Tab-separated table of C-alpha atoms and ligand atoms in Angstrom:
chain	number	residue	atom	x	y	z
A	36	UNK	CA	107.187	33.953	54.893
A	37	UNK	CA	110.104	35.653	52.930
A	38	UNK	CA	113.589	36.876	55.148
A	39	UNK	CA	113.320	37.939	58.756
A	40	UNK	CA	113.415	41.737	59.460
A	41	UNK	CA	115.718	41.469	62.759
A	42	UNK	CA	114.494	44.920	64.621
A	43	UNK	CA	114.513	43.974	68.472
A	44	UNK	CA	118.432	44.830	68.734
A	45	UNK	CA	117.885	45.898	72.273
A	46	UNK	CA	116.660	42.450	73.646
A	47	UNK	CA	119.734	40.514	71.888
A	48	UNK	CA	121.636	40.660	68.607
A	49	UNK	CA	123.335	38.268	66.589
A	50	UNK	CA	126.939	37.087	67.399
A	51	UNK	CA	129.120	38.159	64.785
A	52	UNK	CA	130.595	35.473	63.151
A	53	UNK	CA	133.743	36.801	63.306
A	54	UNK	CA	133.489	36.723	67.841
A	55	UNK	CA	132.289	33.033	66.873
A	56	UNK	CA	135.332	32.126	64.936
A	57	UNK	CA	137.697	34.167	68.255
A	58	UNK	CA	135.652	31.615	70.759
A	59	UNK	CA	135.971	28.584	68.661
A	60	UNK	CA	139.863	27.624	69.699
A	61	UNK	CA	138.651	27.863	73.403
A	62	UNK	CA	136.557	25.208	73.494
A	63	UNK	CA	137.715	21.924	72.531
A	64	UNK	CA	141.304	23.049	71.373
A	65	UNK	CA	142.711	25.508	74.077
A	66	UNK	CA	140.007	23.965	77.143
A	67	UNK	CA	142.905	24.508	79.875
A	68	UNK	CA	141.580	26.093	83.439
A	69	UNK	CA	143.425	29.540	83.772
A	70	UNK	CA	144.022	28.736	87.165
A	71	UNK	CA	146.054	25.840	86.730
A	72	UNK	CA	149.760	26.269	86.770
A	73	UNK	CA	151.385	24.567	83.100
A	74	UNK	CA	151.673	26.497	79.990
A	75	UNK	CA	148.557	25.161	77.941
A	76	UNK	CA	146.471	26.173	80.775
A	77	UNK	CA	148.369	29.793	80.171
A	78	UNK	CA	146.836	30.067	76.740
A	79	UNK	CA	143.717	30.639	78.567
A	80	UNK	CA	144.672	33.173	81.212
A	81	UNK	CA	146.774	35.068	78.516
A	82	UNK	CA	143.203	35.093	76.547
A	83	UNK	CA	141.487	36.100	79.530
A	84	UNK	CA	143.896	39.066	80.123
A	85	UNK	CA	143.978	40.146	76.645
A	86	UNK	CA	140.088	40.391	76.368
A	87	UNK	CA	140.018	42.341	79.847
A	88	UNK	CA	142.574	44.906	78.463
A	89	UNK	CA	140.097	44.928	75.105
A	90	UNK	CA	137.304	45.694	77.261
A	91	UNK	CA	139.115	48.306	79.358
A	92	UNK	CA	140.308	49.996	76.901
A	93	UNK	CA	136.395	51.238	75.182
A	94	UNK	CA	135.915	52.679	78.576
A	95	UNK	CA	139.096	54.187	79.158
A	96	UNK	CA	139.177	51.899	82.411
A	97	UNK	CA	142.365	50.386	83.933
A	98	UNK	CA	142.297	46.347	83.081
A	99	UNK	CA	141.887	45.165	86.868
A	100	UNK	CA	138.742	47.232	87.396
A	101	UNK	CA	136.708	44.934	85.027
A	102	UNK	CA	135.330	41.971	86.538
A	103	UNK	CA	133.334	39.492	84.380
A	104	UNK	CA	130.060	38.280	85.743
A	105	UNK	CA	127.440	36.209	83.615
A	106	UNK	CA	125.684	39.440	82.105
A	107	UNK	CA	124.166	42.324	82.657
A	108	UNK	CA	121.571	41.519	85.265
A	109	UNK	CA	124.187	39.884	87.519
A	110	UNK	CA	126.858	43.100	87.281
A	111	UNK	CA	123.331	45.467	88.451
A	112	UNK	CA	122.675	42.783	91.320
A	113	UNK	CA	126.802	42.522	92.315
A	114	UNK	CA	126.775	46.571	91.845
A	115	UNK	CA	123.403	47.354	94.070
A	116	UNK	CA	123.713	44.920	96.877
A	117	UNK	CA	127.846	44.720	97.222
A	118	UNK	CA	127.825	48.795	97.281
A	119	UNK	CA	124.516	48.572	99.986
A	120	UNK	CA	126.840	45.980	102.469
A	121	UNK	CA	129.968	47.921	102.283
A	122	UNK	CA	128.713	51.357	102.809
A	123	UNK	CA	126.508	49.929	105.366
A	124	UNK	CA	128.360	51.917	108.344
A	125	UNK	CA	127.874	55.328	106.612
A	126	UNK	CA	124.109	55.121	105.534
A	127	UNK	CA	121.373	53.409	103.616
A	128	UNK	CA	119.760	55.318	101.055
A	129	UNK	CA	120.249	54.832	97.234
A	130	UNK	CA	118.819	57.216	94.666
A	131	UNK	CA	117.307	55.584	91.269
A	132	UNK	CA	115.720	56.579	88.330
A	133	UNK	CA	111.792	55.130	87.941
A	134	UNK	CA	113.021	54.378	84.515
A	135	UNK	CA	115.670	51.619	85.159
A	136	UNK	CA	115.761	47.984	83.846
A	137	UNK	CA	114.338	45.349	86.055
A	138	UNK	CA	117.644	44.560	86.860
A	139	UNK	CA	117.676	47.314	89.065
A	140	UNK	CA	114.350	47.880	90.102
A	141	UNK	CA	113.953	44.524	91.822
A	142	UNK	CA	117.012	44.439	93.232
A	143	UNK	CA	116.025	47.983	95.065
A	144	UNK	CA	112.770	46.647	95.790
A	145	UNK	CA	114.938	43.734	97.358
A	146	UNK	CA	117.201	45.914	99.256
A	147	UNK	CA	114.327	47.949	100.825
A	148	UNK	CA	112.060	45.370	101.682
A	149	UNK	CA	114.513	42.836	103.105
A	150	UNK	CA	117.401	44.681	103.942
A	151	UNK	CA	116.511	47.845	105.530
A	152	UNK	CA	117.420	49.889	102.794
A	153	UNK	CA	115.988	53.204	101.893
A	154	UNK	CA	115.151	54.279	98.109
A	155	UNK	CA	114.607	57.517	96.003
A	156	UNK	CA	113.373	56.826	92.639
A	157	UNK	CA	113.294	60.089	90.888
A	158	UNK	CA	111.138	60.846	87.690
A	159	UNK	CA	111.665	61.962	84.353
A	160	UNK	CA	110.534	64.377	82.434
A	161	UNK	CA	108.411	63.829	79.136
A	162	UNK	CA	111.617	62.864	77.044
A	163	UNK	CA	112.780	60.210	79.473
A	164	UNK	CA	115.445	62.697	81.084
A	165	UNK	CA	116.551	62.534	85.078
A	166	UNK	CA	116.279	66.520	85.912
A	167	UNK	CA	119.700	67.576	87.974
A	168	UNK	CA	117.603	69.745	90.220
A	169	UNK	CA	115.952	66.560	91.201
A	170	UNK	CA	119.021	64.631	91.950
A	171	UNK	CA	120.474	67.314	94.045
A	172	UNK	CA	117.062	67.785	95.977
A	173	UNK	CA	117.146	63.713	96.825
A	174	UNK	CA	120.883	63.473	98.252
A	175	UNK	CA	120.940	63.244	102.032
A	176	UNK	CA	123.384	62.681	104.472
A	177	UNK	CA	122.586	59.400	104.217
A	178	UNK	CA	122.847	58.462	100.450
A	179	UNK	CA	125.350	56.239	99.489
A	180	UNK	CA	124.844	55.415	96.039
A	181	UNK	CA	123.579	57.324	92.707
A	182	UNK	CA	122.323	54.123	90.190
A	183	UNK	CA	121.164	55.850	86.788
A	184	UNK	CA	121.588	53.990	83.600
A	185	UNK	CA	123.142	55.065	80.533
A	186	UNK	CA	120.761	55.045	78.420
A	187	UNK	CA	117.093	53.380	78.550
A	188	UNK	CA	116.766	50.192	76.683
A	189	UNK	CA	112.951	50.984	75.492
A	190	UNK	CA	112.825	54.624	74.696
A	191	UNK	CA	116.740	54.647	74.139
A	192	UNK	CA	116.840	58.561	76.171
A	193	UNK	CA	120.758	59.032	77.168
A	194	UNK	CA	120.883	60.390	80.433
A	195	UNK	CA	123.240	63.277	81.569
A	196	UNK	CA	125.926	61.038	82.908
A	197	UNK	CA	128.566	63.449	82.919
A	198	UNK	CA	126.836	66.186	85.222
A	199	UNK	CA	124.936	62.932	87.363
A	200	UNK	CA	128.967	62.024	87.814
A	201	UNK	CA	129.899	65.533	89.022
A	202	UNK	CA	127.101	65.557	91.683
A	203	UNK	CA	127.905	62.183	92.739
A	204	UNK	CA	131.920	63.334	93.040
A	205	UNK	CA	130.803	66.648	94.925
A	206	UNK	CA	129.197	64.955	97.441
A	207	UNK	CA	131.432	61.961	97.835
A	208	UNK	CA	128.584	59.525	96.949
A	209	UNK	CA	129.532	56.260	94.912
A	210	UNK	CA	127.739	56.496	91.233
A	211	UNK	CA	126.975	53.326	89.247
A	212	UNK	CA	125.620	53.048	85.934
A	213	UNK	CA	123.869	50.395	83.849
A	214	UNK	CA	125.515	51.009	80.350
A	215	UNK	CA	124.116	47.673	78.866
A	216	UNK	CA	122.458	49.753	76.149
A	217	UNK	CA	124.816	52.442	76.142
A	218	UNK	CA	128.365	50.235	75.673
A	219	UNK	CA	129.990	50.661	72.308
A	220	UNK	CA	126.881	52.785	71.021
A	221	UNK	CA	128.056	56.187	72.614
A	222	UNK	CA	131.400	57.062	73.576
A	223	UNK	CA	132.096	56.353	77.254
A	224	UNK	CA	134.839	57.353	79.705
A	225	UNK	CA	134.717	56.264	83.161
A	226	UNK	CA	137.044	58.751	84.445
A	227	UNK	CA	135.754	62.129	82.405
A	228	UNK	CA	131.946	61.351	83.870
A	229	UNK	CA	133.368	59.956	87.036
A	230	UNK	CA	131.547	56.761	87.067
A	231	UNK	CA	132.316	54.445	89.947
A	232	UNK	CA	130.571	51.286	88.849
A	233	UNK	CA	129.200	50.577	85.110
A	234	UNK	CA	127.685	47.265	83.893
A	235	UNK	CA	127.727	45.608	80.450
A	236	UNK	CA	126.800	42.680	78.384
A	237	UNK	CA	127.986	40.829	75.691
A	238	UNK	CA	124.849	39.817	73.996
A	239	UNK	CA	123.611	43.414	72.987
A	240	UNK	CA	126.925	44.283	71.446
A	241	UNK	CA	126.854	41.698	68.768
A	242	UNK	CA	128.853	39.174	71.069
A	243	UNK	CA	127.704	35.648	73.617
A	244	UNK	CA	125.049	35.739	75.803
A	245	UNK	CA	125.631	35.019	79.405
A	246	UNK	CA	128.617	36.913	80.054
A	247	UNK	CA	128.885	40.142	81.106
A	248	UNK	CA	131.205	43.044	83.054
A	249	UNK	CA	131.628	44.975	86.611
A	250	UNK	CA	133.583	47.697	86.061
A	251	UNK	CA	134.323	48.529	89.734
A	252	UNK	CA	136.388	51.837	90.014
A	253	UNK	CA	140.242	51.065	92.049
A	254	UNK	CA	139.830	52.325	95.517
A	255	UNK	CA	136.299	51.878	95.856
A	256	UNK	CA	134.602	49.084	98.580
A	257	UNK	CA	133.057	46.228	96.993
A	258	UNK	CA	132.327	42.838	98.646
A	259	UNK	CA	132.620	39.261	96.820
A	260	UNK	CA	129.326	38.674	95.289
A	261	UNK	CA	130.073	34.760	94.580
A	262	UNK	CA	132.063	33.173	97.380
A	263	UNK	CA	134.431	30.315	96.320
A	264	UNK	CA	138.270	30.199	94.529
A	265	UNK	CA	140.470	33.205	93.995
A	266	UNK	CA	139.576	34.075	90.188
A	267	UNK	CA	138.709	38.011	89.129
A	268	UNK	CA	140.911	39.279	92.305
A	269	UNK	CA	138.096	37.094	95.237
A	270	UNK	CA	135.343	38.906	93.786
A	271	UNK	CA	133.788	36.576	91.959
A	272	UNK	CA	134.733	33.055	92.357
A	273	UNK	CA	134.006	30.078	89.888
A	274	UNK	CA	135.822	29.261	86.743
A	275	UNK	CA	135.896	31.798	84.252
A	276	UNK	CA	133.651	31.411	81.422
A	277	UNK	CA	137.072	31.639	78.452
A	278	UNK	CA	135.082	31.614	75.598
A	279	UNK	CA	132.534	33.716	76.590
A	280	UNK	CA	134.960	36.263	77.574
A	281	UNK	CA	137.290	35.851	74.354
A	282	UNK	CA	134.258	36.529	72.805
A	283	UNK	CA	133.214	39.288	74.620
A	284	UNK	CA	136.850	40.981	73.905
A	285	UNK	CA	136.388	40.576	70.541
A	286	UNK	CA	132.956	41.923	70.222
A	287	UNK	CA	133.775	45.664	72.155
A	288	UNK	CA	137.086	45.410	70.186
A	289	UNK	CA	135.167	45.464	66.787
A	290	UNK	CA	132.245	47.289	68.108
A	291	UNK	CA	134.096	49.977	69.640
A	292	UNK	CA	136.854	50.110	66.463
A	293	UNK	CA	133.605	50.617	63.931
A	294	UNK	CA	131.732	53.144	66.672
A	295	UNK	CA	131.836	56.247	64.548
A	296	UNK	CA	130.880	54.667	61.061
A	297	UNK	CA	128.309	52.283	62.406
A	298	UNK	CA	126.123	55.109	64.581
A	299	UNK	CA	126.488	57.220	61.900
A	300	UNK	CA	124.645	55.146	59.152
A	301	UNK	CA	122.005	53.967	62.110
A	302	UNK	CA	121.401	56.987	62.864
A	303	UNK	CA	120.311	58.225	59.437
A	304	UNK	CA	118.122	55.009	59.379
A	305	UNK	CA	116.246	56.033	62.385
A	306	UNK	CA	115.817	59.273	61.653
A	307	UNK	CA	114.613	58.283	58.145
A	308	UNK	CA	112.343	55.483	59.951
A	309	UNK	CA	110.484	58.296	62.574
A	310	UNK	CA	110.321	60.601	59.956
A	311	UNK	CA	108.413	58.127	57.965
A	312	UNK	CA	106.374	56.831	60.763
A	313	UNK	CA	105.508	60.138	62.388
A	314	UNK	CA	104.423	61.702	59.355
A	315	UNK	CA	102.513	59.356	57.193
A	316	UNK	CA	100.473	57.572	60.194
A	317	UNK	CA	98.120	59.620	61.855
A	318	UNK	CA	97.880	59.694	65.658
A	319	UNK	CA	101.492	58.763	66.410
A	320	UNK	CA	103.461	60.196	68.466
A	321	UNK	CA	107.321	59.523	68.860
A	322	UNK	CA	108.026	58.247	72.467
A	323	UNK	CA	111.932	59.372	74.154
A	324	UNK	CA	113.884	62.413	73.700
A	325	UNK	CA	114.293	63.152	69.875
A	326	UNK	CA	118.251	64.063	70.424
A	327	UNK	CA	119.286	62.433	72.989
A	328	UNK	CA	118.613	58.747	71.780
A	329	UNK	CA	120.079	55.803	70.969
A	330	UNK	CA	121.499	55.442	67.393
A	331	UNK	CA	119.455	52.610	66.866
A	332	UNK	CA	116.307	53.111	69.056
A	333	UNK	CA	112.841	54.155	67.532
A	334	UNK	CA	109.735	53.621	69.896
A	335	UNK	CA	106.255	55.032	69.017
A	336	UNK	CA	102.770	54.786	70.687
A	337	UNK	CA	99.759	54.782	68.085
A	338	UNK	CA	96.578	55.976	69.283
A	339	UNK	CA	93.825	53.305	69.247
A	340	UNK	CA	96.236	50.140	68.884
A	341	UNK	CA	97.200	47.027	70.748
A	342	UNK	CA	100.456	46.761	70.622
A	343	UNK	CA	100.873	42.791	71.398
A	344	UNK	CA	98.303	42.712	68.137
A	345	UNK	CA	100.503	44.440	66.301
A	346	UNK	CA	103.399	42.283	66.931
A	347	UNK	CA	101.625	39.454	66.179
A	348	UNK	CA	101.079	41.159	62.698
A	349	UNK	CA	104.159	42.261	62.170
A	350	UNK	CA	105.739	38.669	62.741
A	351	UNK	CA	103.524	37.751	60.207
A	352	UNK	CA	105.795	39.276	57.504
A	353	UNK	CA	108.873	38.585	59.266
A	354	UNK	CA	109.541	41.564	61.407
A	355	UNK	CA	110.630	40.828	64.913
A	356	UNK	CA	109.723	43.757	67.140
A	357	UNK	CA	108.828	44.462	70.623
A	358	UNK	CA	106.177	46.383	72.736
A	359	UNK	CA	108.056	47.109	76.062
A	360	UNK	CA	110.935	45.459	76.960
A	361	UNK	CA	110.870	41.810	76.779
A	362	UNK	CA	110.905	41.030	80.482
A	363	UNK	CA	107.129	42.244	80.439
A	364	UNK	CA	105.671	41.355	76.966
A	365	UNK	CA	103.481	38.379	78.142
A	366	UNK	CA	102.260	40.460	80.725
A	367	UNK	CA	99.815	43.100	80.074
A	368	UNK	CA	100.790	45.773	82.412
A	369	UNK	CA	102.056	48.672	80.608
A	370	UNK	CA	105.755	49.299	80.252
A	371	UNK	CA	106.814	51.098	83.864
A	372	UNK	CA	109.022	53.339	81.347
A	373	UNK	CA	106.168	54.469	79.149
A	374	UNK	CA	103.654	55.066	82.483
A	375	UNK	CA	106.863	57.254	83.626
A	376	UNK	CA	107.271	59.498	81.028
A	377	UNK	CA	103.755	60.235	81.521
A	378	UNK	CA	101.670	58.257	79.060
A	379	UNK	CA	98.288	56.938	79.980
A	380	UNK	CA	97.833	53.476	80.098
A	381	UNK	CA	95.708	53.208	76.678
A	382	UNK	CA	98.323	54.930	74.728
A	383	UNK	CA	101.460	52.790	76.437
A	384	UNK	CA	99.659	49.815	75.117
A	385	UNK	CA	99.871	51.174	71.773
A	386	UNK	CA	103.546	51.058	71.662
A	387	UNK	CA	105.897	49.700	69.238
A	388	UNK	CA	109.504	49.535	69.755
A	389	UNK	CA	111.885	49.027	66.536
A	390	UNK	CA	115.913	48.679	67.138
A	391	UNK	CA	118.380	48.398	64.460
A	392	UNK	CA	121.709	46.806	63.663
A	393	UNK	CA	124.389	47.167	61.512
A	394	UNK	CA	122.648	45.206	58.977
A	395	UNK	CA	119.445	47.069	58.699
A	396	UNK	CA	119.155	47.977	55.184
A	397	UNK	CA	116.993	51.459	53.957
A	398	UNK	CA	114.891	48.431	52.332
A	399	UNK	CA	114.143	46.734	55.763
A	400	UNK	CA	113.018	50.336	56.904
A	401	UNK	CA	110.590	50.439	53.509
A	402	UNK	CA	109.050	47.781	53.910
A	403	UNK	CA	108.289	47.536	57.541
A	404	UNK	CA	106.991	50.872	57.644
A	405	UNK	CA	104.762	50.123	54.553
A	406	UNK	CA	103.660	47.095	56.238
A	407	UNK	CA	103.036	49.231	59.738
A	408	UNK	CA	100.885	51.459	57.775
A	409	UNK	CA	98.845	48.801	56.429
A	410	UNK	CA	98.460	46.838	59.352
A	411	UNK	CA	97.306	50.096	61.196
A	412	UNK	CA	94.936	50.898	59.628
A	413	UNK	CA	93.139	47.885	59.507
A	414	UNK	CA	93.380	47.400	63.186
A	415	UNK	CA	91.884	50.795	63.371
A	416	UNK	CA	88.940	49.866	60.862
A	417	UNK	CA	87.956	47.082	63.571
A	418	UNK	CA	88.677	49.383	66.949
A	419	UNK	CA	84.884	50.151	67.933
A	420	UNK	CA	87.247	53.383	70.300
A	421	UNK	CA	88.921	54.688	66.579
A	422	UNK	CA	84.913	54.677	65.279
A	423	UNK	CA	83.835	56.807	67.611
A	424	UNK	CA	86.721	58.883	67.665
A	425	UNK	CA	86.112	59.548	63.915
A	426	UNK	CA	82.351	59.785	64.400
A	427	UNK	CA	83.004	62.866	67.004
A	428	UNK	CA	85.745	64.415	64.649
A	429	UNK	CA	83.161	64.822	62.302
B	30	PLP	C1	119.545	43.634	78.589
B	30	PLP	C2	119.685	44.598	79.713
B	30	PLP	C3	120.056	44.164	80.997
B	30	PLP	C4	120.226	42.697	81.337
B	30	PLP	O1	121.363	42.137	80.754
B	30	PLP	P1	121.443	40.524	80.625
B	30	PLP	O2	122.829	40.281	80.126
B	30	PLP	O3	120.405	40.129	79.638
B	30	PLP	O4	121.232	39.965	81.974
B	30	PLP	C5	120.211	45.107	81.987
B	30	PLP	N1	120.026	46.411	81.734
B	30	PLP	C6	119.687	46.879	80.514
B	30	PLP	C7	119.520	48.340	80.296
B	30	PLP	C8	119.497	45.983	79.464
B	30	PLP	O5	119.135	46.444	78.268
């Protein structure tokens, strides 16, 4: 096997060596416990502080509305069930999207099963999109919270957040939104799209895993999700994680100073990628809304393919890749995403999802779609469905 082709950038990314070298310090040199009261312990709350100002700053957020969690999963739990017992009193229904990450699905499921709550979960359209009319149509007097996430970590579709915000504001319902994907790869301001609530993680943003953000909007009700000391204003106890969350500060700092230039060139990469893809495999079709997308998200079903074979294939040469999203690979239900934008089961489990970095050279693209093509077509040669399909097309 020759290099790796890294192209699962929406299930983790590498830390940059650079948010390595910012952690370092904190661990055996500056260890101190920010709560404690002498001046080396200081180092670490002044680090703490500066990396929640770094943070606040991509969003356009005031620093005390960020509360670090340990990732993404626990900010959409903390979000979901802390919004659900403090707005208790005026009603329990939360809209959703059928598209969200498991994150939020389960915790609904959670809520409504177990604690009375009652859920919407609208539909897309073909592209992946919430329609507005459909959002409207769900509110009742008894919704209390909008959760629709940025964008959608397998088919990369960016939702309307700005008009999702107004709706929310225009009724006086709370609106959170899992940005995971979305942080650092599209501009974001909390305030202009009236976003309440908004979770993020290091890990996909080229920083640690296992921490993460709540940003939790001044003025609105939140309860403590994790009950013990004083630290991130009594909403969630237990010593902060320093390194994790210098690191995290230096990740959206450099992600979010090299926004423009970075997209830009991924952008042109994926464009160049589907182009290739869609037009020199037959029976493909290009999965997510062609626009609105994720600079770095390509995801394609091909007719008459398995994708977990193909994966295997691919890995074979070095490409890492994914089918769905990672939580269900080893399953072989098809992705809940793919299903929603309408895809029958057969063709959901032909899909292929490719993300790219920074990194991603017009060389990586080359060669993995070269080595798609091949490995296509001989899966096709042994599918006893793509035989008869050709037989009848004759
Ligand atoms: C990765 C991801 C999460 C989970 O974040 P973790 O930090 O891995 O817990 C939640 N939502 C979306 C959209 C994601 O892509």
């Amino acid at each position: 096997m020759g290099k790796m082709i890294y192209l699962d950038n929406a299930a983790t990314t590498k830390t940059a060596p650079e948010v390595v070298q910012a952690m370092l310090p904190y661990f055996s040199e500056l260890y101190g416990n920010p709560s404690s009261v002498y001046d080396f312990a200081g180092r670490s709350k002044d680090a703490v502080s500066t990396a929640r100002e770094q943070i606040a700053q991509v969003l356009g957020a005031n620093k005390d509305e960020i509360y670090f969690t340990a990732g993404g999963t626990e900010s959409d739990n903390w979000a979901l069930k802390a919004a659900f017992e403090a707005y208790k009193a005026k009603g329990n229904h939360i809209i959703t999207t059928k598209i969200e990450h498991h994150a939020i699905l389960h915790t609904c499921d959670y809520l409504e099963k177990q604690r009375g709550a009652k859920i919407t979960y609208l539909d897309v359209d073909e592209n992946g999109i919430v329609r507005l009319d459909d959002l409207e149509k769900a509110i009742t007097p008894e919704t209390i919270l909008i959760s629709v996430m940025f964008a959608n970590n397998e088919i990369g579709s960016i939702q309307p957040i700005k008009e999702i915000g107004m709706i929310a504001k225009e009724h006086g319902i709370l609106f959170h939104t899992d940005a995971v994907q979305a942080f650092c790869q599209v501009p974001i301001d909390v305030n202009e799209c009236n976003i309440d609530m908004l979770s993020s993680s290091a890990h996909k943003i080229n920083g640690p895993k296992g921490i993460g953000f709540l940003y939790i909007r001044k003025g609105v009700k939140n309860r403590s999700f994790i009950h013990g000391g004083a630290q991130e204003r009594k909403r969630r106890a237990g010593t902060e994680n320093v390194p994790g969350i210098v690191g995290y500060g230096a990740a959206a700092k450099r992600a979010h100073d090299t926004m423009k230039e970075r997209t830009d060139k991924e952008k042109e990469l994926r464009d160049y990628m589907i182009q290739r893809i869609t037009t020199e495999i037959p029976y493909v079709r290009l999965n997510g809304d062609p626009v609105k997308r994720l600079p770095n998200n390509v995801n394609v079903s091909l007719q008459f393919i398995e994708g977990e074979s193909l994966l295997l294939m691919l890995d074979n040469y070095g490409i890492c890749a994914s089918s769905g999203s990672a939580c269900t690979s080893g399953s072989l239900d098809p992705s809940h995403v793919l299903l929603a934008i309408g895809l029958p089961h057969e063709i959901a489990h032909g899909s292929l999802r490719l993300t790219l970095s920074e990194e991603t050279t017009r060389e990586d693209i080359d060669f993995t779609v070269d080595r798609l093509k091949e490995i296509v077509e001989n899966l096709r040669n042994m599918s006893p469905l793509y035989e008869d399909f050709m037989k009848k097309m004759k």
